[in-house]
Every structure is written in C-alpha cells, then in structure tokens.
Amino acid sequence: MAGKRTFFGTDGIRGTANMAPMTVDIAQTLGQAAGLYFCRQSETGRQHRHTIIVGKDTRLSGYMIECALVSGFLSAGVDVVLLGPLPTPAVAFLTRSLRADLGVMISASHNPFTDNGIKLFGPDGFKLSDAVEAEIEALMAEDLSGQLASPAAIGRASRLNDAAGRYIESVKSSFPRGLRLDGLKIVLDCAHGSAYRVAPVALWELGAEVITLGASPDGLNINDGVGSTHPEALCAAVREHKADCGIALDGDADRVLIVNERGEIVDGDQILALIATLWQRLGCLKGTEIVATVMSNMGLEAYLATQGLSLYRTAVGDRYVVERMRQTGGNLGGEQSGHMVLSDYATTGDGLLAALQVLAALVETGKKASELCQLFTPYPQRLQNVPYQEVNPMTHPDLKEIVQWAEEQLAGKGRLLLRASGTEPLIRVMVEAQDKALVDMVVERVSAYIRTLTTA
C-alpha cells in the first residue's frame, strides 16, 4: 500500500524554483519514477512504445525543470513529445488525443515566476488520484538504478510542432455551430503566460476584435500585475477601449475571470450560474447538481435553488470538483477563483473554453455582459488569515468550542469555514451571511480565539 504523499499537494508538486522540491534532482527522479510506473504492456502482449507528453508555461525555470524531467523519462525507456508553452488544459487534451501514457504540465499556475510546479495527467486526461501520486512517491524513494532502461532501450525525444493548432481547433469546436463573434470587441489578458499565443488566435478566428494584454512573456513577468489574480489593468482597458467585455486568464490558463463592459469583475460563481442557466435552457445540462467548492458563495446556492438546481461543495481544488462530477455524471463544476470544468469538452479546468461559453451567451441573447453575468447578489463574505508558528490550531481540542459558538450564531443565516493553508502556516477563517455585521462579528471573535490557541 502506498504511503503518505510528501511532494504532491492539492495540485501536483509546487515550490520555489531551484529549491526543494522544485530542484533538478527531484524532477529527474520524478521523471524516472513516473516513467517506470506508467510503462506497461499492451493487452495483446506486443511491446508498447510508451510515450509521455510535456508542456509548460512561460517561466524561466521551465527550461530547467523540463530538461530534468525529460532526462528522467528517457532513462526509464519512455519516449517524450515536447509541446512547448501551452495551457494546462491543452496538455490534458493532447494526452488523450495522442494516446500518451502520461501528460505533464510544468507550471505554478497563478504564482509568481519564482515558483514552478509539475502537474501529471493520466492516459484518460484526468489529473492523477491521490493514491497514484502516493505510489509514484514511493517509487521515488527507492533505488531505481536497477530498473532503468538498457542503452538500446533509452527513450527518444521529439517536438509536436502543431500542438497549438490542435488545441485551438478543439476549443473552437465547443463554440455553438453557426455563431460567430463578429462585432464583439474583447480585451484579453493572457497573464504573460501559456495562452499568450493560442487564446488571441482562437478569439480572432471566431471573428472577435481582440485587444491583448499580458501577451509578451519574458520568463520573469508571468502573473506580474496581470491575469486573473491582478485584473485591475484589464478593468481599466475595458473601459478605455469601450469593449464589450474582458477576459482574464492565469499563468497556465486553467482559470478565468470575466470583466463586464463597465469594468466590473465577474468571478467564477457568477460564471457557473450563467453557464448552468444557459445549459439548462438548451437541455444540455446533465442532472440537476452543480459542483463547486467550500469557497463558493451562498448566493450561488440560493440562486441555483430557484432554478431547480442544487450545489454540491467539495474541498478546495478543481481535481476534487472533477472527482465528484465523475462520480455523479454531472458535466458542470468550478471554483469561485475561476476554474471552470466543462466535462463535455475537457477533463480539467479550462479558462478559454469557459470564456467561449460566456461569449456565446452574449451573442445569442444580445444582452450586455453587466446584465447577463450578474444573476445573483453574493452574500457578504469575509476571509481572514490567522498565522501560527508551531502547533496547528486546527488540531487543538478546544477549537470545537468556538466552532460550536459560531455555528449557533450563524444557524440558518450563514456559514463558517476553517481550513489550514496548504502552503503557509495560516488558518483561513471564512464567514458569510446575509448580514454583514454578523459576518464581521463572527470573523473577529473566531480569529481572536484561534490566536489564543496559538499562544497557549
């Protein structure tokens, strides 16, 4: 049985480039372990030529991590196909399309350029389960030298030159046949990330007038004041150019935020509500359950209820959203942060794909984005981070007292969410309710109580 995961977190392996776990040595060992894990014989018994595809975003450290991973894969006897800079969902799509054994995306998503990460996709295009990641980690701890390929069986590396074109055509195929974006002026912020070439082309080929921001990566500027985590420049550009809307992607383009014609931000919850409403009307929504995470606003839940739909909440992370969707057969889920999973078209969050659904609704209805993308009023929500030093307050036996008190205050009116950060020594205290004064009171009281636990 596989042990506990040490390197893998909620979305692959991530850390500061050139520091553990994002070092050349660890990346090479991961390549060897993952390569050996996915090597297998075909059902007919004939020798199967194992292939792994590798994509990346625009970070400077991507070259280093890519070379280390590839050397590990090749030494395990696996062929490697290099894709170059492409969105994470493109790697997931091409893993299935090319019948590869494994897909790898080198990216730290919305983090600054100093970080990098490694995400793995199985042959089905879905992110690996926790159990499989644990098995790979167990292999990494072994001496693999005796299992590596003989000199004649070392893998070969090649490059797929039309990878971008294949992804663009795949994304465009999700756009309703017969519709075009002619007459729409769109400001597109690519975060100086992996979609800087494919996203503008896809929108232009569908007929839109595209004004691009964040489309000049230099290895150091990914997510720097641009993209879905920094939409201020996009909001200003939409107003300046009198655009119909703005689209903000993140560094690896698996999440999206929309900006309406007034320069106002539309988050993932509103996008979920819009697509759910659109698909329900068109008869293409599977089931009545929309999947989101514990961070999604209660206003979304209340709105969906008026449409005869329910909201199911998972842990934070689009992989958990996908897991629930696969269990129930649903085809729509996402996160407030902008990960949108449209499983009829993709196996993971795809920012460009979700944006096209919003644009299709704009074209079909003729409505302005400010009218179309504001289907509910969010409940007041407040998130406060409480730092700690040694002992995680989430494990303290007295924590249940303040949780019980908060739940009594919020009963039938709101909710409390406590969770530990996966990357920093912080407890995240989130409270939402229809009454903002109640939200502030509960947040302050709970945060103060947690601080006493950290100093006890």
Short mmCIF file of C-alpha atoms in Angstrom, two decimals:
data_model
loop_
_atom_site.label_atom_id
_atom_site.label_comp_id
_atom_site.label_asym_id
_atom_site.label_seq_id
_atom_site.Cartn_x
_atom_site.Cartn_y
_atom_site.Cartn_z
CA MET A 1 0.00 0.00 0.00
CA ALA A 2 1.34 3.43 -0.93
CA GLY A 3 2.44 5.75 1.80
CA LYS A 4 1.67 9.35 2.54
CA ARG A 5 2.36 11.97 -0.14
CA THR A 6 5.30 14.22 0.68
CA PHE A 7 5.94 16.10 -2.56
CA PHE A 8 2.45 16.22 -4.06
CA GLY A 9 -0.06 18.76 -2.80
CA THR A 10 -3.60 19.62 -3.89
CA ASP A 11 -2.42 20.40 -7.44
CA GLY A 12 0.75 18.47 -8.17
CA ILE A 13 4.18 19.46 -6.90
CA ARG A 14 4.91 23.14 -6.37
CA GLY A 15 7.61 25.29 -4.79
CA THR A 16 10.33 27.87 -5.33
CA ALA A 17 12.43 27.08 -8.40
CA ASN A 18 15.86 25.60 -7.63
CA MET A 19 14.79 24.82 -4.06
CA ALA A 20 13.28 21.56 -2.82
CA PRO A 21 11.03 20.14 -4.09
CA MET A 22 11.49 22.05 -7.36
CA THR A 23 15.09 21.01 -7.96
CA VAL A 24 16.74 19.30 -10.89
CA ASP A 25 17.47 16.18 -8.83
CA ILE A 26 13.89 15.75 -7.63
CA ALA A 27 12.46 16.47 -11.09
CA GLN A 28 14.74 13.87 -12.66
CA THR A 29 13.85 11.28 -10.01
CA LEU A 30 10.17 12.04 -10.53
CA GLY A 31 10.65 11.51 -14.26
CA GLN A 32 12.25 8.13 -13.67
CA ALA A 33 9.62 7.02 -11.14
CA ALA A 34 6.63 8.21 -13.17
CA GLY A 35 8.12 6.78 -16.35
CA LEU A 36 8.56 3.37 -14.75
CA TYR A 37 5.12 3.50 -13.18
CA PHE A 38 3.34 4.10 -16.47
CA CYS A 39 5.39 1.65 -18.51
CA ARG A 40 3.11 -1.26 -19.34
CA GLN A 41 2.48 -3.97 -21.92
CA SER A 42 -0.48 -3.75 -24.30
CA GLU A 43 -3.29 -6.29 -23.86
CA THR A 44 -2.11 -8.21 -26.94
CA GLY A 45 1.29 -8.74 -25.35
CA ARG A 46 3.06 -6.81 -28.11
CA GLN A 47 5.67 -4.35 -27.00
CA HIS A 48 4.05 -0.96 -26.45
CA ARG A 49 6.12 2.14 -27.22
CA HIS A 50 5.49 4.25 -24.13
CA THR A 51 5.07 7.98 -24.67
CA ILE A 52 4.87 10.95 -22.33
CA ILE A 53 3.98 14.48 -23.45
CA VAL A 54 5.39 17.55 -21.72
CA GLY A 55 4.07 21.11 -21.81
CA LYS A 56 5.00 24.18 -19.82
CA ASP A 57 4.14 27.81 -19.19
CA THR A 58 6.49 30.75 -19.79
CA ARG A 59 8.58 30.76 -16.60
CA LEU A 60 12.36 30.96 -16.97
CA SER A 61 12.76 27.92 -14.71
CA GLY A 62 10.59 25.87 -17.06
CA TYR A 63 13.61 25.13 -19.25
CA MET A 64 15.48 23.68 -16.28
CA ILE A 65 12.61 21.56 -14.96
CA GLU A 66 11.72 20.37 -18.46
CA CYS A 67 15.24 19.15 -19.17
CA ALA A 68 15.47 17.35 -15.83
CA LEU A 69 12.10 15.63 -16.23
CA VAL A 70 12.82 14.61 -19.81
CA SER A 71 16.17 13.07 -18.86
CA GLY A 72 14.39 11.03 -16.19
CA PHE A 73 11.70 9.83 -18.60
CA LEU A 74 14.22 8.90 -21.29
CA SER A 75 16.34 6.96 -18.82
CA ALA A 76 13.24 4.96 -17.90
CA GLY A 77 12.88 3.94 -21.55
CA VAL A 78 9.98 6.25 -22.36
CA ASP A 79 9.67 8.45 -25.44
CA VAL A 80 8.90 12.12 -24.84
CA VAL A 81 6.96 14.56 -27.01
CA LEU A 82 7.63 18.22 -26.20
CA LEU A 83 4.76 20.68 -26.67
CA GLY A 84 6.40 23.95 -25.63
CA PRO A 85 4.36 26.71 -23.94
CA LEU A 86 0.69 25.63 -23.86
CA PRO A 87 -2.21 25.90 -21.39
CA THR A 88 -2.67 23.16 -18.82
CA PRO A 89 -5.98 22.04 -20.40
CA ALA A 90 -4.18 21.69 -23.74
CA VAL A 91 -1.79 19.18 -22.17
CA ALA A 92 -4.74 17.23 -20.73
CA PHE A 93 -6.46 17.24 -24.13
CA LEU A 94 -3.36 16.17 -26.05
CA THR A 95 -2.60 13.39 -23.56
CA ARG A 96 -5.85 11.71 -24.59
CA SER A 97 -5.64 12.70 -28.25
CA LEU A 98 -2.13 11.27 -28.70
CA ARG A 99 -2.91 8.14 -26.62
CA ALA A 100 0.02 9.02 -24.37
CA ASP A 101 0.77 7.14 -21.16
CA LEU A 102 1.18 10.36 -19.19
CA GLY A 103 0.84 14.11 -19.65
CA VAL A 104 2.99 16.59 -17.75
CA MET A 105 2.45 20.31 -17.28
CA ILE A 106 5.28 22.40 -15.83
CA SER A 107 3.62 25.40 -14.19
CA ALA A 108 2.90 27.08 -10.87
CA SER A 109 -0.39 28.43 -12.23
CA HIS A 110 -1.13 31.89 -10.76
CA ASN A 111 2.03 32.04 -8.60
CA PRO A 112 4.91 34.47 -9.37
CA PHE A 113 7.74 33.49 -11.72
CA THR A 114 9.97 32.49 -8.79
CA ASP A 115 7.80 29.41 -8.26
CA ASN A 116 7.22 26.44 -10.50
CA GLY A 117 5.31 23.18 -10.35
CA ILE A 118 4.62 19.85 -12.00
CA LYS A 119 1.12 18.52 -12.73
CA LEU A 120 0.55 14.99 -14.00
CA PHE A 121 -2.33 13.71 -16.15
CA GLY A 122 -3.14 10.05 -16.70
CA PRO A 123 -3.85 8.46 -20.10
CA ASP A 124 -7.51 9.48 -19.74
CA GLY A 125 -6.55 13.16 -19.48
CA PHE A 126 -7.60 13.46 -15.82
CA LYS A 127 -5.29 14.53 -13.01
CA LEU A 128 -3.82 11.62 -11.11
CA SER A 129 -5.57 10.48 -7.95
CA ASP A 130 -4.00 10.91 -4.52
CA ALA A 131 -3.40 7.15 -4.42
CA VAL A 132 -1.46 7.08 -7.70
CA GLU A 133 0.62 10.09 -6.66
CA ALA A 134 1.47 8.29 -3.42
CA GLU A 135 2.59 5.21 -5.38
CA ILE A 136 4.85 7.34 -7.56
CA GLU A 137 6.33 8.95 -4.46
CA ALA A 138 7.00 5.50 -3.03
CA LEU A 139 8.93 4.66 -6.19
CA MET A 140 10.91 7.91 -5.88
CA ALA A 141 12.18 6.72 -2.50
CA GLU A 142 13.58 3.51 -3.98
CA ASP A 143 16.92 2.86 -5.67
CA LEU A 144 15.75 2.84 -9.29
CA SER A 145 19.14 2.28 -10.91
CA GLY A 146 18.48 -1.42 -11.48
CA GLN A 147 15.14 -0.76 -13.17
CA LEU A 148 16.23 1.82 -15.75
CA ALA A 149 16.43 1.16 -19.47
CA SER A 150 19.31 -0.61 -21.15
CA PRO A 151 21.41 1.51 -23.55
CA ALA A 152 19.44 0.26 -26.56
CA ALA A 153 16.07 0.93 -24.87
CA ILE A 154 16.63 4.56 -23.82
CA GLY A 155 13.76 6.78 -24.95
CA ARG A 156 13.74 9.36 -27.72
CA ALA A 157 12.58 12.99 -27.57
CA SER A 158 10.72 14.87 -30.30
CA ARG A 159 8.62 18.01 -30.65
CA LEU A 160 4.97 18.30 -31.76
CA ASN A 161 5.01 21.36 -33.97
CA ASP A 162 1.24 21.67 -34.46
CA ALA A 163 0.28 21.26 -30.78
CA ALA A 164 -1.08 24.81 -30.52
CA GLY A 165 -3.20 24.43 -33.64
CA ARG A 166 -4.71 21.18 -32.41
CA TYR A 167 -5.75 22.77 -29.13
CA ILE A 168 -7.19 25.86 -30.83
CA GLU A 169 -9.38 23.71 -33.06
CA SER A 170 -10.51 21.64 -30.08
CA VAL A 171 -11.56 24.74 -28.11
CA LYS A 172 -13.32 26.31 -31.10
CA SER A 173 -15.33 23.12 -31.62
CA SER A 174 -17.07 23.82 -28.29
CA PHE A 175 -18.47 27.09 -29.63
CA PRO A 176 -22.04 26.70 -30.99
CA ARG A 177 -22.01 25.93 -34.69
CA GLY A 178 -23.40 28.81 -36.73
CA LEU A 179 -22.41 31.50 -34.21
CA ARG A 180 -19.56 33.96 -34.62
CA LEU A 181 -18.06 36.74 -32.52
CA ASP A 182 -18.28 39.35 -35.27
CA GLY A 183 -18.89 42.81 -33.84
CA LEU A 184 -17.63 41.98 -30.35
CA LYS A 185 -14.66 43.93 -29.01
CA ILE A 186 -12.84 41.87 -26.38
CA VAL A 187 -9.88 42.77 -24.18
CA LEU A 188 -7.92 39.59 -23.45
CA ASP A 189 -5.35 39.36 -20.63
CA CYS A 190 -3.11 36.30 -21.03
CA ALA A 191 -1.06 36.96 -17.84
CA HIS A 192 2.17 36.73 -19.88
CA GLY A 193 1.50 33.02 -19.54
CA SER A 194 0.99 29.87 -21.54
CA ALA A 195 -2.06 31.07 -23.52
CA TYR A 196 -0.34 34.16 -24.93
CA ARG A 197 -0.43 32.74 -28.47
CA VAL A 198 -3.37 30.35 -28.60
CA ALA A 199 -6.07 32.44 -26.86
CA PRO A 200 -5.86 35.56 -29.10
CA VAL A 201 -5.83 33.37 -32.22
CA ALA A 202 -8.89 31.37 -31.14
CA LEU A 203 -10.95 34.50 -30.48
CA TRP A 204 -9.78 36.19 -33.68
CA GLU A 205 -10.60 33.15 -35.80
CA LEU A 206 -14.14 33.22 -34.37
CA GLY A 207 -14.49 36.82 -35.57
CA ALA A 208 -13.83 38.96 -32.50
CA GLU A 209 -11.84 42.18 -32.40
CA VAL A 210 -9.17 41.28 -29.85
CA ILE A 211 -7.12 43.72 -27.77
CA THR A 212 -4.43 41.82 -25.92
CA LEU A 213 -2.76 42.45 -22.57
CA GLY A 214 -0.14 40.28 -20.91
CA ALA A 215 0.92 38.65 -24.17
CA SER A 216 4.66 39.43 -24.12
CA PRO A 217 6.28 36.88 -21.77
CA ASP A 218 9.96 37.28 -20.93
CA GLY A 219 10.33 34.43 -18.43
CA LEU A 220 10.08 36.75 -15.43
CA ASN A 221 6.79 38.63 -15.86
CA ILE A 222 4.19 35.84 -15.69
CA ASN A 223 1.24 36.93 -13.48
CA ASP A 224 3.13 40.16 -12.64
CA GLY A 225 0.35 42.74 -12.29
CA VAL A 226 -1.73 40.95 -14.94
CA GLY A 227 -4.02 37.96 -15.29
CA SER A 228 -6.92 36.67 -13.23
CA THR A 229 -5.20 37.41 -9.92
CA HIS A 230 -4.48 41.04 -10.92
CA PRO A 231 -7.43 42.16 -13.07
CA GLU A 232 -7.10 45.90 -12.40
CA ALA A 233 -5.33 46.63 -15.70
CA LEU A 234 -7.95 44.64 -17.59
CA CYS A 235 -10.80 46.54 -15.93
CA ALA A 236 -9.22 49.84 -16.94
CA ALA A 237 -8.55 48.64 -20.51
CA VAL A 238 -12.16 47.51 -20.99
CA ARG A 239 -13.38 50.97 -20.02
CA GLU A 240 -10.72 52.74 -22.08
CA HIS A 241 -11.45 50.78 -25.26
CA LYS A 242 -15.21 50.70 -24.66
CA ALA A 243 -15.03 46.94 -25.09
CA ASP A 244 -17.97 44.57 -24.77
CA CYS A 245 -16.12 42.55 -22.14
CA GLY A 246 -12.73 41.48 -20.86
CA ILE A 247 -11.27 38.02 -20.27
CA ALA A 248 -8.51 37.37 -17.72
CA LEU A 249 -6.64 34.06 -17.74
CA ASP A 250 -3.98 32.97 -15.27
CA GLY A 251 -0.44 31.76 -15.96
CA ASP A 252 -1.43 28.31 -17.18
CA ALA A 253 -4.89 29.34 -18.45
CA ASP A 254 -6.89 26.82 -16.42
CA ARG A 255 -8.88 29.59 -14.73
CA VAL A 256 -10.75 32.66 -15.96
CA LEU A 257 -12.43 35.81 -14.74
CA ILE A 258 -14.73 37.96 -16.87
CA VAL A 259 -14.93 41.76 -16.77
CA ASN A 260 -18.17 43.34 -17.97
CA GLU A 261 -18.42 46.43 -20.19
CA ARG A 262 -18.41 48.66 -17.09
CA GLY A 263 -15.05 47.29 -16.00
CA GLU A 264 -16.57 45.25 -13.15
CA ILE A 265 -15.23 41.80 -12.25
CA VAL A 266 -17.36 38.68 -12.70
CA ASP A 267 -15.99 35.80 -10.58
CA GLY A 268 -16.26 32.06 -11.02
CA ASP A 269 -19.51 31.76 -9.07
CA GLN A 270 -21.32 34.11 -11.46
CA ILE A 271 -19.82 32.29 -14.46
CA LEU A 272 -21.05 28.97 -13.05
CA ALA A 273 -24.53 30.43 -12.59
CA LEU A 274 -24.57 31.75 -16.16
CA ILE A 275 -23.40 28.52 -17.80
CA ALA A 276 -25.77 26.44 -15.64
CA THR A 277 -28.70 28.64 -16.69
CA LEU A 278 -27.68 28.55 -20.36
CA TRP A 279 -27.17 24.80 -20.48
CA GLN A 280 -30.37 24.11 -18.58
CA ARG A 281 -32.31 26.16 -21.12
CA LEU A 282 -30.61 24.40 -24.03
CA GLY A 283 -31.22 20.98 -22.49
CA CYS A 284 -27.54 20.04 -22.34
CA LEU A 285 -27.07 20.19 -18.55
CA LYS A 286 -26.63 16.67 -17.20
CA GLY A 287 -28.53 16.17 -13.97
CA THR A 288 -29.50 18.89 -11.52
CA GLU A 289 -26.30 19.11 -9.45
CA ILE A 290 -23.65 21.79 -9.97
CA VAL A 291 -20.33 21.05 -8.29
CA ALA A 292 -18.30 23.80 -6.59
CA THR A 293 -16.01 24.03 -3.57
CA VAL A 294 -16.44 25.14 0.01
CA MET A 295 -15.36 28.64 -1.06
CA SER A 296 -18.35 29.27 -3.33
CA ASN A 297 -20.81 31.90 -2.14
CA MET A 298 -24.15 31.02 -0.55
CA GLY A 299 -25.72 33.43 -3.02
CA LEU A 300 -24.88 30.98 -5.81
CA GLU A 301 -26.50 28.16 -3.88
CA ALA A 302 -29.65 30.21 -3.30
CA TYR A 303 -29.86 31.20 -6.98
CA LEU A 304 -29.44 27.66 -8.24
CA ALA A 305 -32.24 26.53 -5.92
CA THR A 306 -34.62 28.96 -7.67
CA GLN A 307 -33.74 27.20 -10.94
CA GLY A 308 -34.43 23.74 -9.54
CA LEU A 309 -30.69 23.00 -9.26
CA SER A 310 -28.55 22.05 -6.28
CA LEU A 311 -24.98 22.95 -5.31
CA TYR A 312 -22.57 20.30 -4.04
CA ARG A 313 -19.41 21.55 -2.31
CA THR A 314 -16.06 19.76 -2.39
CA ALA A 315 -12.68 20.53 -0.83
CA VAL A 316 -10.71 23.35 -2.48
CA GLY A 317 -9.09 22.25 -5.74
CA ASP A 318 -10.52 21.59 -9.19
CA ARG A 319 -9.35 17.97 -9.02
CA TYR A 320 -11.91 17.34 -6.26
CA VAL A 321 -14.58 19.06 -8.31
CA VAL A 322 -13.76 16.73 -11.21
CA GLU A 323 -13.82 13.66 -8.96
CA ARG A 324 -17.36 14.47 -7.81
CA MET A 325 -18.51 15.15 -11.36
CA ARG A 326 -17.14 11.78 -12.49
CA GLN A 327 -18.94 10.05 -9.62
CA THR A 328 -22.33 11.54 -10.43
CA GLY A 329 -22.12 12.04 -14.19
CA GLY A 330 -22.53 15.81 -13.98
CA ASN A 331 -20.99 17.98 -16.67
CA LEU A 332 -20.58 21.37 -14.95
CA GLY A 333 -18.49 22.40 -11.98
CA GLY A 334 -15.98 25.01 -10.92
CA GLU A 335 -14.43 27.24 -8.31
CA GLN A 336 -15.04 30.81 -7.26
CA SER A 337 -11.42 31.52 -8.25
CA GLY A 338 -12.26 30.82 -11.88
CA HIS A 339 -11.53 27.14 -12.51
CA MET A 340 -14.41 26.04 -14.74
CA VAL A 341 -14.78 22.35 -15.57
CA LEU A 342 -16.98 21.65 -18.60
CA SER A 343 -16.61 17.89 -18.85
CA ASP A 344 -18.38 17.55 -22.20
CA TYR A 345 -15.31 19.26 -23.68
CA ALA A 346 -12.43 18.95 -21.21
CA THR A 347 -11.09 16.84 -18.35
CA THR A 348 -9.78 19.74 -16.28
CA GLY A 349 -10.35 23.46 -15.75
CA ASP A 350 -10.12 25.42 -19.00
CA GLY A 351 -10.31 29.22 -18.86
CA LEU A 352 -10.60 29.79 -22.61
CA LEU A 353 -13.27 27.12 -23.00
CA ALA A 354 -15.39 28.68 -20.23
CA ALA A 355 -14.92 32.17 -21.69
CA LEU A 356 -16.28 30.98 -25.02
CA GLN A 357 -19.46 29.78 -23.30
CA VAL A 358 -19.94 33.26 -21.84
CA LEU A 359 -19.29 34.86 -25.23
CA ALA A 360 -21.77 32.50 -26.88
CA ALA A 361 -24.41 33.67 -24.39
CA LEU A 362 -23.59 37.31 -25.19
CA VAL A 363 -24.07 36.66 -28.90
CA GLU A 364 -27.23 34.59 -28.52
CA THR A 365 -29.03 36.94 -26.14
CA GLY A 366 -27.74 40.28 -27.43
CA LYS A 367 -27.51 41.38 -23.80
CA LYS A 368 -24.67 43.35 -22.26
CA ALA A 369 -22.25 41.50 -20.02
CA SER A 370 -23.32 43.55 -16.98
CA GLU A 371 -26.88 42.25 -17.39
CA LEU A 372 -26.01 38.71 -18.40
CA CYS A 373 -23.32 37.97 -15.82
CA GLN A 374 -25.00 39.22 -12.64
CA LEU A 375 -27.59 36.55 -11.93
CA PHE A 376 -27.45 36.77 -8.14
CA THR A 377 -26.29 39.08 -5.36
CA PRO A 378 -23.45 37.46 -3.39
CA TYR A 379 -23.81 37.15 0.36
CA PRO A 380 -21.32 39.31 2.30
CA GLN A 381 -18.22 37.16 2.72
CA ARG A 382 -15.03 37.81 4.64
CA LEU A 383 -11.80 35.83 4.70
CA GLN A 384 -9.18 36.42 7.38
CA ASN A 385 -5.80 34.68 7.74
CA VAL A 386 -4.57 33.84 11.24
CA PRO A 387 -0.85 32.94 11.36
CA TYR A 388 0.61 30.37 13.71
CA GLN A 389 4.15 29.21 14.45
CA GLU A 390 4.47 25.63 15.65
CA VAL A 391 1.30 23.76 16.57
CA ASN A 392 -1.51 23.88 14.04
CA PRO A 393 -4.58 25.26 15.90
CA MET A 394 -6.79 23.02 13.77
CA THR A 395 -5.59 20.09 15.89
CA HIS A 396 -6.29 21.82 19.25
CA PRO A 397 -9.10 20.12 21.23
CA ASP A 398 -10.53 23.48 22.37
CA LEU A 399 -11.16 24.64 18.82
CA LYS A 400 -14.54 22.88 18.81
CA GLU A 401 -15.85 25.37 21.42
CA ILE A 402 -15.52 28.41 19.16
CA VAL A 403 -16.80 26.44 16.17
CA GLN A 404 -19.91 25.48 18.10
CA TRP A 405 -20.46 29.09 19.19
CA ALA A 406 -20.07 30.37 15.62
CA GLU A 407 -22.45 27.78 14.22
CA GLU A 408 -25.07 28.81 16.79
CA GLN A 409 -24.71 32.46 15.73
CA LEU A 410 -24.95 31.59 12.03
CA ALA A 411 -27.64 28.90 12.25
CA GLY A 412 -29.90 29.26 9.23
CA LYS A 413 -28.28 32.59 8.32
CA GLY A 414 -24.75 31.81 7.17
CA ARG A 415 -21.75 29.53 7.49
CA LEU A 416 -18.24 29.28 8.90
CA LEU A 417 -15.31 27.66 7.11
CA LEU A 418 -11.99 26.99 8.81
CA ARG A 419 -9.10 25.47 6.89
CA ALA A 420 -5.34 25.38 7.10
CA SER A 421 -3.36 26.80 4.20
CA GLY A 422 -1.58 24.14 2.18
CA THR A 423 1.47 26.33 1.58
CA GLU A 424 1.81 28.66 4.60
CA PRO A 425 1.40 28.44 8.41
CA LEU A 426 -2.01 30.12 8.28
CA ILE A 427 -5.53 29.27 9.34
CA ARG A 428 -8.06 30.71 6.93
CA VAL A 429 -11.24 31.91 8.65
CA MET A 430 -14.09 32.46 6.21
CA VAL A 431 -17.56 33.59 7.24
CA GLU A 432 -20.51 34.54 5.07
CA ALA A 433 -24.08 35.52 5.85
CA GLN A 434 -26.72 37.91 4.58
CA ASP A 435 -25.95 40.27 7.49
CA LYS A 436 -22.51 41.89 7.08
CA ALA A 437 -22.39 42.98 10.72
CA LEU A 438 -22.88 39.36 11.75
CA VAL A 439 -20.09 38.29 9.38
CA ASP A 440 -17.64 40.80 10.86
CA MET A 441 -18.55 39.90 14.44
CA VAL A 442 -18.08 36.16 13.94
CA VAL A 443 -14.82 36.56 11.97
CA GLU A 444 -13.29 38.79 14.66
CA ARG A 445 -14.37 36.54 17.54
CA VAL A 446 -13.23 33.30 15.90
CA SER A 447 -9.91 34.77 14.76
CA ALA A 448 -9.19 36.16 18.22
CA TYR A 449 -9.96 32.78 19.81
CA ILE A 450 -7.66 30.96 17.39
CA ARG A 451 -4.85 33.38 18.25
CA THR A 452 -5.20 32.40 21.91
CA LEU A 453 -4.74 28.78 20.91
CA THR A 454 -1.52 29.60 19.06
CA THR A 455 -0.01 31.25 22.14
CA ALA A 456 -1.29 28.80 24.77
#
